PDB file of C-alpha atoms in Angstrom:
ATOM      1  CA  ASP A   1     -10.029  20.748 -10.814  1.00  0.00           C
ATOM      2  CA  GLU A   2      -7.242  19.361 -12.861  1.00  0.00           C
ATOM      3  CA  LEU A   3      -7.954  17.158 -16.002  1.00  0.00           C
ATOM      4  CA  THR A   4      -6.192  14.169 -17.306  1.00  0.00           C
ATOM      5  CA  VAL A   5      -7.005  12.574 -20.741  1.00  0.00           C
ATOM      6  CA  VAL A   6      -6.247   8.922 -21.054  1.00  0.00           C
ATOM      7  CA  VAL A   7      -5.960   6.768 -24.206  1.00  0.00           C
ATOM      8  CA  ARG A   8      -5.790   2.951 -24.205  1.00  0.00           C
ATOM      9  CA  PRO A   9      -2.394   2.212 -25.928  1.00  0.00           C
ATOM     10  CA  GLU A  10      -4.070  -0.010 -28.698  1.00  0.00           C
ATOM     11  CA  ARG A  11      -5.896   3.162 -29.832  1.00  0.00           C
ATOM     12  CA  VAL A  12      -3.305   5.082 -30.512  1.00  0.00           C
ATOM     13  CA  THR A  13      -1.790   5.290 -34.155  1.00  0.00           C
ATOM     14  CA  LEU A  14       1.619   5.894 -35.069  1.00  0.00           C
ATOM     15  CA  ARG A  15       3.046   6.903 -38.605  1.00  0.00           C
ATOM     16  CA  ALA A  16       6.271   8.423 -40.068  1.00  0.00           C
ATOM     17  CA  PRO A  17       5.871  12.328 -40.270  1.00  0.00           C
ATOM     18  CA  ALA A  18       6.377  12.318 -44.128  1.00  0.00           C
ATOM     19  CA  ARG A  19       3.425   9.570 -44.176  1.00  0.00           C
ATOM     20  CA  VAL A  20       0.900  12.035 -42.564  1.00  0.00           C
ATOM     21  CA  ASN A  21      -0.465  13.350 -46.049  1.00  0.00           C
ATOM     22  CA  GLY A  22      -2.871  15.978 -44.541  1.00  0.00           C
ATOM     23  CA  HIS A  23      -4.410  13.505 -42.215  1.00  0.00           C
ATOM     24  CA  GLY A  24      -3.090  15.601 -39.536  1.00  0.00           C
ATOM     25  CA  ALA A  25      -1.508  14.165 -36.176  1.00  0.00           C
ATOM     26  CA  ARG A  26      -2.539  15.232 -32.544  1.00  0.00           C
ATOM     27  CA  VAL A  27       1.261  15.212 -31.553  1.00  0.00           C
ATOM     28  CA  HIS A  28       4.683  14.548 -32.679  1.00  0.00           C
ATOM     29  CA  GLY A  29       7.224  12.568 -30.817  1.00  0.00           C
ATOM     30  CA  THR A  30      10.305  10.277 -30.784  1.00  0.00           C
ATOM     31  CA  ILE A  31      10.586   6.413 -30.020  1.00  0.00           C
ATOM     32  CA  SER A  32      12.122   5.980 -26.876  1.00  0.00           C
ATOM     33  CA  GLU A  33      11.660   2.352 -26.262  1.00  0.00           C
ATOM     34  CA  VAL A  34      10.497  -0.727 -28.246  1.00  0.00           C
ATOM     35  CA  THR A  35       9.276  -4.058 -26.703  1.00  0.00           C
ATOM     36  CA  PHE A  36       8.098  -6.965 -28.866  1.00  0.00           C
ATOM     37  CA  LEU A  37       4.791  -8.591 -27.377  1.00  0.00           C
ATOM     38  CA  GLY A  38       4.221 -11.519 -29.747  1.00  0.00           C
ATOM     39  CA  LEU A  39       1.650 -10.313 -32.022  1.00  0.00           C
ATOM     40  CA  ASP A  40       2.011  -6.575 -30.824  1.00  0.00           C
ATOM     41  CA  THR A  41       4.837  -4.098 -30.560  1.00  0.00           C
ATOM     42  CA  LEU A  42       4.722  -1.655 -27.429  1.00  0.00           C
ATOM     43  CA  TYR A  43       6.255   1.525 -28.359  1.00  0.00           C
ATOM     44  CA  GLU A  44       7.287   4.105 -25.766  1.00  0.00           C
ATOM     45  CA  VAL A  45       7.017   7.705 -27.428  1.00  0.00           C
ATOM     46  CA  ARG A  46       8.677  10.737 -25.768  1.00  0.00           C
ATOM     47  CA  LEU A  47       6.778  13.970 -26.407  1.00  0.00           C
ATOM     48  CA  GLU A  48       7.464  17.152 -25.056  1.00  0.00           C
ATOM     49  CA  GLY A  49       7.302  16.765 -21.178  1.00  0.00           C
ATOM     50  CA  TRP A  50       5.340  13.291 -21.231  1.00  0.00           C
ATOM     51  CA  GLN A  51       5.450   9.873 -22.353  1.00  0.00           C
ATOM     52  CA  LEU A  52       2.973   7.917 -24.274  1.00  0.00           C
ATOM     53  CA  ARG A  53       2.387   4.241 -25.053  1.00  0.00           C
ATOM     54  CA  ALA A  54       1.074   2.943 -28.152  1.00  0.00           C
ATOM     55  CA  ARG A  55       0.416  -0.658 -28.680  1.00  0.00           C
ATOM     56  CA  VAL A  56       0.460  -1.888 -32.617  1.00  0.00           C
ATOM     57  CA  ARG A  57      -0.376  -5.195 -34.157  1.00  0.00           C
ATOM     58  CA  ASN A  58       2.948  -6.399 -36.001  1.00  0.00           C
ATOM     59  CA  GLY A  59       3.065  -6.087 -39.516  1.00  0.00           C
ATOM     60  CA  ALA A  60       2.244  -2.346 -39.329  1.00  0.00           C
ATOM     61  CA  GLU A  61       5.196   0.173 -40.101  1.00  0.00           C
ATOM     62  CA  PRO A  62       8.010  -0.622 -37.757  1.00  0.00           C
ATOM     63  CA  PHE A  63       9.865   2.014 -35.892  1.00  0.00           C
ATOM     64  CA  ASN A  64      13.164   1.685 -33.996  1.00  0.00           C
ATOM     65  CA  PRO A  65      14.276   4.138 -30.989  1.00  0.00           C
ATOM     66  CA  GLY A  66      15.326   7.603 -32.143  1.00  0.00           C
ATOM     67  CA  ASP A  67      12.600   7.453 -34.972  1.00  0.00           C
ATOM     68  CA  SER A  68      10.307  10.666 -35.127  1.00  0.00           C
ATOM     69  CA  VAL A  69       6.641   9.571 -35.176  1.00  0.00           C
ATOM     70  CA  ALA A  70       3.269  11.352 -35.804  1.00  0.00           C
ATOM     71  CA  VAL A  71       0.830  10.196 -33.139  1.00  0.00           C
ATOM     72  CA  ASP A  72      -2.886  10.343 -33.296  1.00  0.00           C
ATOM     73  CA  TRP A  73      -6.153   8.596 -32.030  1.00  0.00           C
ATOM     74  CA  PRO A  74      -9.810   8.862 -32.687  1.00  0.00           C
ATOM     75  CA  ASP A  75     -11.764  11.157 -30.466  1.00  0.00           C
ATOM     76  CA  SER A  76     -13.775   8.384 -29.152  1.00  0.00           C
ATOM     77  CA  ALA A  77     -10.668   6.866 -27.705  1.00  0.00           C
ATOM     78  CA  GLU A  78     -10.483   9.790 -25.317  1.00  0.00           C
ATOM     79  CA  CYS A  79     -11.549   9.127 -21.450  1.00  0.00           C
ATOM     80  CA  GLU A  80     -11.359  12.424 -19.197  1.00  0.00           C
ATOM     81  CA  LEU A  81     -10.390  12.047 -15.556  1.00  0.00           C
ATOM     82  CA  ARG A  82     -10.882  15.001 -13.275  1.00  0.00           C
ATOM     83  CA  HIS A  83      -9.379  15.310 -10.094  1.00  0.00           C
TER      84      HIS A  83
END
């Protein structure tokens, strides 16, 4: 069996690595694309070997392509898919 863990983009939190302050992060990545969607911004984050999407409410800390980010989400946001 192969396991895939999915997280809805709106449950992902992005922070500048310098602002993690001991809270930790699951992974670190680089912003590869930014799309403005009215009240939200959709960020494509490049990680080692995979991509992740984060949908963030405007007014949060803004990021640009090439920015490094710390990526996190609550355990309750994970959904496991076995195939």
